[in-house]
Short mmCIF file of C-alpha atoms and ligand atoms in Angstrom, two decimals:
data_model
loop_
_atom_site.label_atom_id
_atom_site.label_comp_id
_atom_site.label_asym_id
_atom_site.label_seq_id
_atom_site.Cartn_x
_atom_site.Cartn_y
_atom_site.Cartn_z
CA UNK A 1 19.48 63.74 241.09
CA UNK A 2 15.91 64.92 241.77
CA UNK A 3 13.79 65.43 238.77
CA UNK A 4 12.95 69.02 239.79
CA UNK A 5 14.73 72.26 240.76
CA UNK A 6 13.43 74.64 243.31
CA UNK A 7 13.60 78.41 242.90
CA UNK A 8 12.97 80.66 245.85
CA UNK A 9 11.65 84.21 244.99
CA UNK A 10 10.94 86.02 248.25
CA UNK A 11 8.80 83.62 250.33
CA UNK A 12 7.55 81.85 247.30
CA UNK A 13 9.29 78.47 246.55
CA UNK A 14 8.63 77.19 243.02
CA UNK A 15 9.34 73.67 241.86
CA UNK A 16 10.45 73.50 238.29
CA UNK A 17 10.77 70.19 236.35
CA UNK A 18 14.13 69.15 234.95
CA UNK A 19 14.58 67.88 231.34
CA UNK A 20 17.52 65.56 230.57
CA UNK A 21 18.71 65.25 226.99
CA UNK A 22 19.80 61.98 225.33
CA UNK A 23 23.48 63.07 225.91
CA UNK A 24 22.83 63.80 229.54
CA UNK A 25 22.40 67.52 229.08
CA UNK A 26 20.32 69.09 231.84
CA UNK A 27 17.81 71.90 231.66
CA UNK A 28 15.36 73.52 234.04
CA UNK A 29 11.99 73.73 232.47
CA UNK A 30 10.87 77.32 233.07
CA UNK A 31 7.83 77.26 230.82
CA UNK A 32 5.40 77.67 233.73
CA UNK A 33 7.51 80.18 235.69
CA UNK A 34 5.77 83.37 234.67
CA UNK A 35 2.23 82.00 235.19
CA UNK A 36 3.22 80.78 238.66
CA UNK A 37 5.34 83.67 239.84
CA UNK A 38 4.95 86.65 237.54
CA UNK A 39 8.76 86.43 236.83
CA UNK A 40 10.47 85.69 233.50
CA UNK A 41 14.01 84.65 232.94
CA UNK A 42 16.48 87.12 231.42
CA UNK A 43 19.12 85.68 229.03
CA UNK A 44 20.20 88.25 226.48
CA UNK A 45 21.89 86.47 223.56
CA UNK A 46 20.25 83.29 224.63
CA UNK A 47 23.54 81.76 225.71
CA UNK A 48 21.79 79.93 228.51
CA UNK A 49 18.47 79.08 226.91
CA UNK A 50 17.32 75.89 225.26
CA UNK A 51 14.85 77.08 222.65
CA UNK A 52 13.61 73.63 221.52
CA UNK A 53 14.03 69.89 221.85
CA UNK A 54 15.88 68.73 218.77
CA UNK A 55 17.14 65.41 217.41
CA UNK A 56 19.28 66.70 214.53
CA UNK A 57 22.68 67.87 215.85
CA UNK A 58 24.58 67.35 219.06
CA UNK A 59 27.46 69.71 220.02
CA UNK A 60 29.54 69.35 223.10
CA UNK A 61 31.58 72.57 223.06
CA UNK A 62 33.75 71.68 226.00
CA UNK A 63 34.88 68.44 224.42
CA UNK A 64 34.90 69.58 220.79
CA UNK A 65 32.27 67.10 219.79
CA UNK A 66 29.86 67.60 216.76
CA UNK A 67 27.56 64.84 215.64
CA UNK A 68 24.73 64.81 213.04
CA UNK A 69 21.98 62.47 214.20
CA UNK A 70 24.46 60.55 216.27
CA UNK A 71 27.20 60.26 213.63
CA UNK A 72 30.55 61.94 214.55
CA UNK A 73 31.52 64.71 212.10
CA UNK A 74 34.97 63.12 211.66
CA UNK A 75 33.45 59.84 210.32
CA UNK A 76 31.04 61.70 207.98
CA UNK A 77 33.87 63.91 206.70
CA UNK A 78 35.91 60.92 205.92
CA UNK A 79 33.33 58.54 204.53
CA UNK A 80 30.23 60.40 203.42
CA UNK A 81 29.35 63.17 201.04
CA UNK A 82 27.21 66.31 201.09
CA UNK A 83 24.01 64.83 199.62
CA UNK A 84 24.03 61.81 201.91
CA UNK A 85 24.60 64.12 204.93
CA UNK A 86 21.78 66.39 203.66
CA UNK A 87 19.48 63.33 203.64
CA UNK A 88 20.68 62.30 207.18
CA UNK A 89 20.06 65.67 208.74
CA UNK A 90 16.63 66.17 207.10
CA UNK A 91 15.27 62.58 207.59
CA UNK A 92 17.25 61.50 210.61
CA UNK A 93 18.81 58.31 209.17
CA UNK A 94 21.40 57.44 206.59
CA UNK A 95 19.64 56.38 203.40
CA UNK A 96 19.77 52.85 202.00
CA UNK A 97 20.82 52.61 198.27
CA UNK A 98 17.22 53.08 196.93
CA UNK A 99 16.58 56.11 199.13
CA UNK A 100 20.00 57.64 198.28
CA UNK A 101 19.37 57.15 194.55
CA UNK A 102 15.82 58.70 194.77
CA UNK A 103 17.05 61.64 196.81
CA UNK A 104 19.93 62.27 194.45
CA UNK A 105 17.67 61.96 191.44
CA UNK A 106 15.14 64.40 192.90
CA UNK A 107 17.87 66.97 193.72
CA UNK A 108 19.59 66.55 190.34
CA UNK A 109 16.29 66.81 188.42
CA UNK A 110 15.50 70.17 190.05
CA UNK A 111 18.59 72.09 189.01
CA UNK A 112 17.01 74.43 186.38
CA UNK A 113 15.33 77.67 187.19
CA UNK A 114 12.09 78.75 185.50
CA UNK A 115 13.03 80.93 182.58
CA UNK A 116 11.16 83.95 183.92
CA UNK A 117 13.00 83.61 187.18
CA UNK A 118 16.25 83.86 185.27
CA UNK A 119 15.21 87.34 184.21
CA UNK A 120 14.97 88.49 187.85
CA UNK A 121 18.78 88.63 187.93
CA UNK A 122 18.71 91.40 185.35
CA UNK A 123 16.69 93.54 187.73
CA UNK A 124 19.40 93.75 190.40
CA UNK A 125 22.04 96.51 190.12
CA UNK A 126 25.42 95.18 189.02
CA UNK A 127 27.04 95.76 192.40
CA UNK A 128 24.34 93.88 194.44
CA UNK A 129 25.67 91.70 197.16
CA UNK A 130 25.09 88.03 196.25
CA UNK A 131 23.64 87.38 199.72
CA UNK A 132 20.90 89.95 199.11
CA UNK A 133 20.24 88.38 195.75
CA UNK A 134 20.28 84.83 197.26
CA UNK A 135 17.74 85.75 199.92
CA UNK A 136 15.39 87.45 197.48
CA UNK A 137 15.62 84.60 194.88
CA UNK A 138 14.96 81.89 197.45
CA UNK A 139 11.91 83.68 198.73
CA UNK A 140 10.67 84.27 195.13
CA UNK A 141 11.02 80.49 194.49
CA UNK A 142 7.86 80.17 196.54
CA UNK A 143 6.01 82.22 193.85
CA UNK A 144 6.97 79.50 191.35
CA UNK A 145 5.92 76.60 193.62
CA UNK A 146 2.81 77.99 195.26
CA UNK A 147 1.49 74.50 196.20
CA UNK A 148 4.69 73.98 198.28
CA UNK A 149 4.64 77.50 199.82
CA UNK A 150 1.01 77.84 200.83
CA UNK A 151 1.63 78.73 204.53
CA UNK A 152 -0.95 75.98 205.28
CA UNK A 153 1.17 73.79 207.42
CA UNK A 154 -0.39 70.50 206.40
CA UNK A 155 -0.17 71.26 202.77
CA UNK A 156 3.37 72.50 203.02
CA UNK A 157 4.30 69.29 204.78
CA UNK A 158 2.65 67.18 202.18
CA UNK A 159 4.90 68.78 199.55
CA UNK A 160 7.93 68.84 201.83
CA UNK A 161 10.11 66.26 200.06
CA UNK A 162 9.86 68.11 196.77
CA UNK A 163 10.34 71.48 198.32
CA UNK A 164 13.50 70.27 200.06
CA UNK A 165 14.97 68.87 196.87
CA UNK A 166 14.13 72.04 195.01
CA UNK A 167 15.87 74.17 197.55
CA UNK A 168 19.02 72.03 197.86
CA UNK A 169 19.34 71.92 194.12
CA UNK A 170 18.36 75.43 193.11
CA UNK A 171 20.39 77.25 195.78
CA UNK A 172 23.43 76.30 193.77
CA UNK A 173 21.97 77.47 190.46
CA UNK A 174 20.91 80.79 191.95
CA UNK A 175 24.38 81.27 193.53
CA UNK A 176 26.10 80.58 190.24
CA UNK A 177 23.73 82.75 188.20
CA UNK A 178 24.12 85.72 190.49
CA UNK A 179 27.89 85.41 190.14
CA UNK A 180 27.66 85.19 186.36
CA UNK A 181 25.30 88.11 186.19
CA UNK A 182 27.56 90.28 188.38
CA UNK A 183 30.52 89.38 186.13
CA UNK A 184 28.54 90.24 182.97
CA UNK A 185 28.86 86.65 181.76
CA UNK A 186 26.19 84.49 180.19
CA UNK A 187 24.63 81.74 182.28
CA UNK A 188 25.97 78.28 182.21
CA UNK A 189 23.12 75.82 182.33
CA UNK A 190 23.48 72.84 184.66
CA UNK A 191 25.15 69.64 183.47
CA UNK A 192 23.31 66.94 185.37
CA UNK A 193 25.93 64.32 184.55
CA UNK A 194 28.20 66.09 186.99
CA UNK A 195 28.10 65.56 190.77
CA UNK A 196 26.65 68.15 193.16
CA UNK A 197 29.85 70.15 193.69
CA UNK A 198 31.21 69.61 190.18
CA UNK A 199 28.01 70.93 188.57
CA UNK A 200 28.09 73.97 190.73
CA UNK A 201 31.70 74.76 189.68
CA UNK A 202 30.75 74.12 186.07
CA UNK A 203 27.86 76.72 186.41
CA UNK A 204 30.29 79.15 187.98
CA UNK A 205 33.37 78.84 185.85
CA UNK A 206 32.71 77.12 182.49
CA UNK A 207 33.34 79.37 179.36
CA UNK A 208 32.11 78.78 175.81
CA UNK A 209 34.17 75.97 174.36
CA UNK A 210 36.07 75.73 177.64
CA UNK A 211 34.07 73.60 180.03
CA UNK A 212 35.34 73.72 183.56
CA UNK A 213 35.97 70.26 184.85
CA UNK A 214 36.74 70.34 188.53
CA UNK A 215 39.65 68.02 189.55
CA UNK A 216 38.59 65.28 191.99
CA UNK A 217 40.60 67.00 194.75
CA UNK A 218 38.81 70.30 194.18
CA UNK A 219 35.37 68.74 194.05
CA UNK A 220 36.25 66.80 197.16
CA UNK A 221 37.38 69.93 199.02
CA UNK A 222 34.17 71.74 198.11
CA UNK A 223 32.06 68.72 199.06
CA UNK A 224 33.81 68.58 202.44
CA UNK A 225 33.29 72.32 202.97
CA UNK A 226 29.50 71.87 202.30
CA UNK A 227 29.21 68.78 204.43
CA UNK A 228 30.88 70.42 207.43
CA UNK A 229 28.52 73.32 207.24
CA UNK A 230 25.34 71.25 206.92
CA UNK A 231 23.97 71.92 210.40
CA UNK A 232 25.11 73.44 213.72
CA UNK A 233 22.10 73.29 215.96
CA UNK A 234 20.66 76.60 217.22
CA UNK A 235 22.97 79.14 215.70
CA UNK A 236 21.78 82.61 214.67
CA UNK A 237 20.45 81.74 211.18
CA UNK A 238 18.91 78.32 212.17
CA UNK A 239 17.22 79.94 215.15
CA UNK A 240 15.91 82.57 212.73
CA UNK A 241 14.59 79.86 210.33
CA UNK A 242 12.77 78.29 213.31
CA UNK A 243 11.52 81.70 214.54
CA UNK A 244 10.02 82.55 211.15
CA UNK A 245 8.62 79.02 210.66
CA UNK A 246 6.96 79.09 214.13
CA UNK A 247 4.58 81.78 212.82
CA UNK A 248 3.50 79.20 210.06
CA UNK A 249 5.64 80.56 207.25
CA UNK A 250 6.43 78.15 204.44
CA UNK A 251 9.87 76.55 203.90
CA UNK A 252 11.05 78.99 201.13
CA UNK A 253 10.23 82.13 203.23
CA UNK A 254 11.85 80.58 206.34
CA UNK A 255 15.15 79.66 204.66
CA UNK A 256 15.32 83.12 202.88
CA UNK A 257 15.34 84.64 206.37
CA UNK A 258 18.07 82.29 207.34
CA UNK A 259 20.17 83.67 204.53
CA UNK A 260 19.68 87.17 205.92
CA UNK A 261 20.74 86.12 209.41
CA UNK A 262 23.74 84.33 208.07
CA UNK A 263 25.06 87.40 206.21
CA UNK A 264 26.49 89.26 209.27
CA UNK A 265 30.27 89.23 209.98
CA UNK A 266 29.85 87.54 213.37
CA UNK A 267 28.13 84.58 211.69
CA UNK A 268 28.46 83.39 208.08
CA UNK A 269 30.17 86.53 207.01
CA UNK A 270 33.26 85.56 209.13
CA UNK A 271 34.86 83.47 206.37
CA UNK A 272 35.09 86.51 204.19
CA UNK A 273 36.25 88.65 207.11
CA UNK A 274 39.07 86.17 207.79
CA UNK A 275 40.53 86.54 204.24
CA UNK A 276 40.21 90.34 204.43
CA UNK A 277 42.08 90.25 207.82
CA UNK A 278 44.80 87.98 206.51
CA UNK A 279 45.25 90.18 203.40
CA UNK A 280 45.54 93.27 205.63
CA UNK A 281 48.18 91.56 207.73
CA UNK A 282 50.01 90.48 204.62
CA UNK A 283 50.03 94.03 203.20
CA UNK A 284 51.70 95.44 206.25
CA UNK A 285 54.46 92.79 206.12
CA UNK A 286 53.54 91.62 209.68
CA UNK A 287 53.68 87.84 210.32
CA UNK A 288 50.58 88.28 212.50
CA UNK A 289 52.43 89.18 215.78
CA UNK A 290 51.59 92.99 215.69
CA UNK A 291 47.98 92.18 214.79
CA UNK A 292 47.71 89.86 217.80
CA UNK A 293 48.94 92.65 219.98
CA UNK A 294 46.21 94.90 218.65
CA UNK A 295 43.63 92.17 219.37
CA UNK A 296 44.86 91.83 222.94
CA UNK A 297 44.71 95.67 223.35
CA UNK A 298 41.00 95.35 222.41
CA UNK A 299 41.44 97.31 219.15
CA UNK A 300 40.91 94.39 216.72
CA UNK A 301 39.05 91.10 216.63
CA UNK A 302 40.76 87.94 215.44
CA UNK A 303 38.20 86.83 212.84
CA UNK A 304 37.66 83.05 212.64
CA UNK A 305 38.44 82.67 216.27
CA UNK A 306 36.07 82.11 219.22
CA UNK A 307 32.70 80.42 219.38
CA UNK A 308 29.68 80.63 221.59
CA UNK A 309 29.65 76.87 222.07
CA UNK A 310 33.10 75.51 221.36
CA UNK A 311 35.37 76.22 224.29
CA UNK A 312 38.14 73.71 223.50
CA UNK A 313 38.36 73.27 219.77
CA UNK A 314 36.03 73.34 216.83
CA UNK A 315 36.39 69.85 215.20
CA UNK A 316 35.36 71.41 211.83
CA UNK A 317 38.36 73.73 211.94
CA UNK A 318 40.68 70.82 212.52
CA UNK A 319 39.30 68.92 209.59
CA UNK A 320 39.47 71.99 207.30
CA UNK A 321 43.06 72.81 208.39
CA UNK A 322 44.14 69.37 207.11
CA UNK A 323 41.93 69.66 204.06
CA UNK A 324 43.62 72.97 203.13
CA UNK A 325 47.05 71.34 203.32
CA UNK A 326 45.87 68.47 201.09
CA UNK A 327 44.32 70.81 198.55
CA UNK A 328 47.39 72.96 198.18
CA UNK A 329 49.50 69.78 197.84
CA UNK A 330 47.22 68.56 195.02
CA UNK A 331 47.15 71.92 193.29
CA UNK A 332 50.96 72.08 193.58
CA UNK A 333 50.59 75.71 194.85
CA UNK A 334 50.85 77.53 198.09
CA UNK A 335 49.10 80.59 199.56
CA UNK A 336 51.06 82.82 201.83
CA UNK A 337 47.77 83.55 203.58
CA UNK A 338 47.79 79.98 204.90
CA UNK A 339 51.25 80.65 206.40
CA UNK A 340 49.99 83.74 208.14
CA UNK A 341 46.94 81.81 209.38
CA UNK A 342 49.12 79.05 210.72
CA UNK A 343 51.30 81.54 212.52
CA UNK A 344 48.31 83.40 213.93
CA UNK A 345 46.72 80.17 215.20
CA UNK A 346 49.97 78.80 216.75
CA UNK A 347 50.80 82.10 218.41
CA UNK A 348 47.18 82.73 219.64
CA UNK A 349 46.84 79.27 221.12
CA UNK A 350 49.84 79.94 223.33
CA UNK A 351 48.95 83.36 224.55
CA UNK A 352 47.07 84.11 227.83
CA UNK A 353 44.51 86.45 226.29
CA UNK A 354 43.13 83.61 224.06
CA UNK A 355 43.71 80.85 226.57
CA UNK A 356 41.84 82.58 229.32
CA UNK A 357 38.90 83.28 226.99
CA UNK A 358 38.94 79.87 225.55
CA UNK A 359 39.33 81.19 221.95
CA UNK A 360 40.20 78.63 219.25
CA UNK A 361 40.02 78.63 215.51
CA UNK A 362 36.47 78.09 214.38
CA UNK A 363 35.15 76.63 211.10
CA UNK A 364 35.63 79.94 209.33
CA UNK A 365 39.39 80.27 210.09
CA UNK A 366 40.47 77.85 207.29
CA UNK A 367 37.34 77.60 205.15
CA UNK A 368 38.06 80.87 203.35
CA UNK A 369 41.52 79.79 202.39
CA UNK A 370 40.00 76.66 200.84
CA UNK A 371 37.32 78.68 198.91
CA UNK A 372 39.94 81.09 197.68
CA UNK A 373 42.12 78.19 196.41
CA UNK A 374 39.11 76.79 194.50
CA UNK A 375 38.66 80.24 192.89
CA UNK A 376 35.43 81.31 194.64
CA UNK A 377 35.36 85.14 194.74
CA UNK A 378 35.43 86.73 198.16
CA UNK A 379 31.97 88.15 198.18
CA UNK A 380 30.59 84.68 197.41
CA UNK A 381 32.06 83.05 200.52
CA UNK A 382 28.95 83.59 202.67
CA UNK A 383 26.81 82.30 199.79
CA UNK A 384 28.87 79.07 199.91
CA UNK A 385 28.13 78.79 203.65
CA UNK A 386 24.39 79.17 202.79
CA UNK A 387 24.54 76.42 200.21
CA UNK A 388 26.12 74.13 202.85
CA UNK A 389 23.77 75.14 205.59
CA UNK A 390 20.65 74.59 203.50
CA UNK A 391 19.97 71.01 204.65
CA UNK A 392 20.18 72.15 208.30
CA UNK A 393 17.71 74.92 207.77
CA UNK A 394 15.35 72.52 206.02
CA UNK A 395 15.78 69.90 208.69
CA UNK A 396 14.87 72.43 211.44
CA UNK A 397 11.92 73.73 209.63
CA UNK A 398 10.61 70.14 209.23
CA UNK A 399 11.29 69.22 212.86
CA UNK A 400 9.39 72.36 213.95
CA UNK A 401 6.57 72.04 211.40
CA UNK A 402 6.02 68.33 212.45
CA UNK A 403 5.62 69.17 216.17
CA UNK A 404 1.94 69.22 216.85
CA UNK A 405 2.56 70.96 220.19
CA UNK A 406 4.75 73.71 218.68
CA UNK A 407 3.94 77.28 219.64
CA UNK A 408 4.80 80.59 217.94
CA UNK A 409 8.21 81.84 219.16
CA UNK A 410 7.47 84.92 221.19
CA UNK A 411 10.06 85.81 223.81
CA UNK A 412 9.36 88.34 226.60
CA UNK A 413 11.38 91.41 227.38
CA UNK A 414 12.20 93.49 230.44
CA UNK A 415 10.93 96.98 229.59
CA UNK A 416 13.45 99.66 230.68
CA UNK A 417 11.89 102.68 228.94
CA UNK A 418 9.94 105.73 230.25
CA UNK A 419 7.05 105.27 232.53
CA UNK A 420 3.57 106.42 231.53
CA UNK A 421 3.46 110.15 230.72
CA UNK A 422 0.98 112.49 229.11
CA UNK A 423 1.01 113.57 225.50
CA UNK A 424 1.61 117.28 225.01
CA UNK A 425 0.79 119.15 221.82
CA UNK A 426 4.02 120.25 219.95
CA UNK A 427 3.73 123.92 220.96
CA UNK A 428 3.65 122.93 224.72
CA UNK A 429 6.85 120.84 224.56
CA UNK A 430 10.14 122.24 225.98
N1 CMC B 501 38.92 88.04 218.90
C1 CMC B 501 39.27 88.65 220.03
N2 CMC B 501 38.60 88.57 221.19
C2 CMC B 501 37.53 87.80 221.15
C3 CMC B 501 37.13 87.05 219.96
C4 CMC B 501 37.87 87.19 218.83
N3 CMC B 501 37.53 86.59 217.68
N4 CMC B 501 35.94 86.38 220.23
C5 CMC B 501 35.69 86.61 221.49
N5 CMC B 501 36.62 87.45 222.05
C6 CMC B 501 36.69 87.96 223.43
C7 CMC B 501 35.58 88.98 223.74
O1 CMC B 501 36.09 90.34 223.44
C8 CMC B 501 35.28 88.78 225.17
O2 CMC B 501 36.38 89.36 225.86
P1 CMC B 501 36.13 90.01 227.36
O3 CMC B 501 35.61 88.93 228.22
O4 CMC B 501 37.45 90.62 227.67
O5 CMC B 501 35.02 91.07 227.11
C9 CMC B 501 35.39 87.26 225.36
O6 CMC B 501 36.30 86.81 224.31
C10 CMC B 501 34.10 86.51 225.16
O7 CMC B 501 33.59 86.83 223.90
P2 CMC B 501 32.04 87.02 223.59
O8 CMC B 501 31.93 88.15 222.54
O9 CMC B 501 31.28 87.18 224.84
O10 CMC B 501 31.68 85.58 222.93
P3 CMC B 501 30.31 85.30 222.16
O11 CMC B 501 29.99 83.90 222.42
O12 CMC B 501 29.23 86.36 222.40
O13 CMC B 501 30.70 85.42 220.66
C11 CMC B 501 31.64 84.96 218.49
C12 CMC B 501 31.05 84.42 219.84
C13 CMC B 501 31.83 83.83 217.59
C14 CMC B 501 30.56 85.93 217.86
C15 CMC B 501 32.90 85.71 218.79
O14 CMC B 501 33.88 84.80 219.30
C16 CMC B 501 33.41 86.45 217.55
O15 CMC B 501 33.00 87.58 217.28
N6 CMC B 501 34.35 85.75 216.79
C17 CMC B 501 34.87 86.34 215.53
C18 CMC B 501 33.82 86.14 214.44
C19 CMC B 501 33.72 84.74 213.96
O16 CMC B 501 34.76 84.12 213.68
N7 CMC B 501 32.50 84.29 213.74
C20 CMC B 501 32.23 82.92 213.16
C21 CMC B 501 31.67 81.99 214.26
S1 CMC B 501 31.64 80.31 213.74
C22 CMC B 501 30.67 80.21 212.42
C23 CMC B 501 29.23 80.43 212.78
O17 CMC B 501 28.62 79.62 213.47
O18 CMC B 501 28.72 81.44 212.32
#
């Protein structure tokens, strides 16, 4: 194939270079198009736009492939753990033993919050949504670490390793403390003898004289949930982090904006919406069939289904479907919501509406069932997604910040509003 594409606009023929990615993905480089022709490209929703060159995550939506830095998600899910995957996405390589120990030590050492930061929780009304609290608290972390949050790119990069560890560690503490505050319960201080997931569950659920010790199966399920969410290339929240960072904002401010972007029901809020949907179906006594008819009539959305990129299957959903079965077997319990979910998935996968639109279960379809089984309250589900996605946001901030040729993100628009008109004083207006 030639290494350029030609675009004819009227009599003007413009040669545009091609870019080929390391997995043979092809792109037309339109960066000079406007300067050479006066035209811009229009791609609302960015479904057809490569916004950056990235080395972190590869997704092939047609084939259902997801790899972090080259490693297939299936291998990482089976053999790795969340902290190792966090290191991989941020630094691009799996750590050797020394690096793994150092990273773990740095993360575990950073668990506590400054005592005056703990008091911020008291300032939020009791019914505050934990995603609002999380975003505010992550941003305010920058006030406690001003050296790491200077908005001076070189300085912020010099402190990057510590800032990354602070965020990966404290996002858990903040999440657990916001839950405890909302429930009117005293804080549980971190127990650094526990692993990453076990410590989080202790901070959430331990009671005086009744420490919560997560079973290995529960800790494993949570670890898997976090690992599978660690990164997913240019999704809504990660693109937001990159957008904010492109203006020179520090890491704390950038990831706080990622939390806001993640909150919506079409993105990270979907795991919560799936459980609400399954509970609604359960209440009506439907096995899911009537609900699917309403989806096909365009009156409802099947939450946890469909994806902008995956058009075959989402490998994370397959891993989590199996993990849900294993977790229930280990707990010796069942959840009738899982039966409804199974029925919905089986039925939808055989119906023309879903087949024609290439709609498959996505990561959120089963993740909520796992979180519910672990005892995580519904309004904390998206917070759990944020804890998992933190390494990805950090990795993308670093990749962008280290690019000496990086430019501020500033898309164009096609203006469709009124043409120029004259201002009239109020008494002369119709
Ligand atoms: N239920 C019913 N119909 C759907 C669904 C769904 N979940 N998803 C897409 N469709 C239909 C949509 O109505 C459209 O139909 P038509 O061509 O007749 O107008 C067609 O499928 C194409 O959908 P789209 O809205 O153009 O697709 P998109 O790429 O813009 O949206 C999505 C992707 C994930 C926002 C969407 O599939 C959706 O809303 N899914 C439910 C919410 C959800 O589960 N979100 C979590 C995504 S995975 C985690 C993450 O990365 O955040």
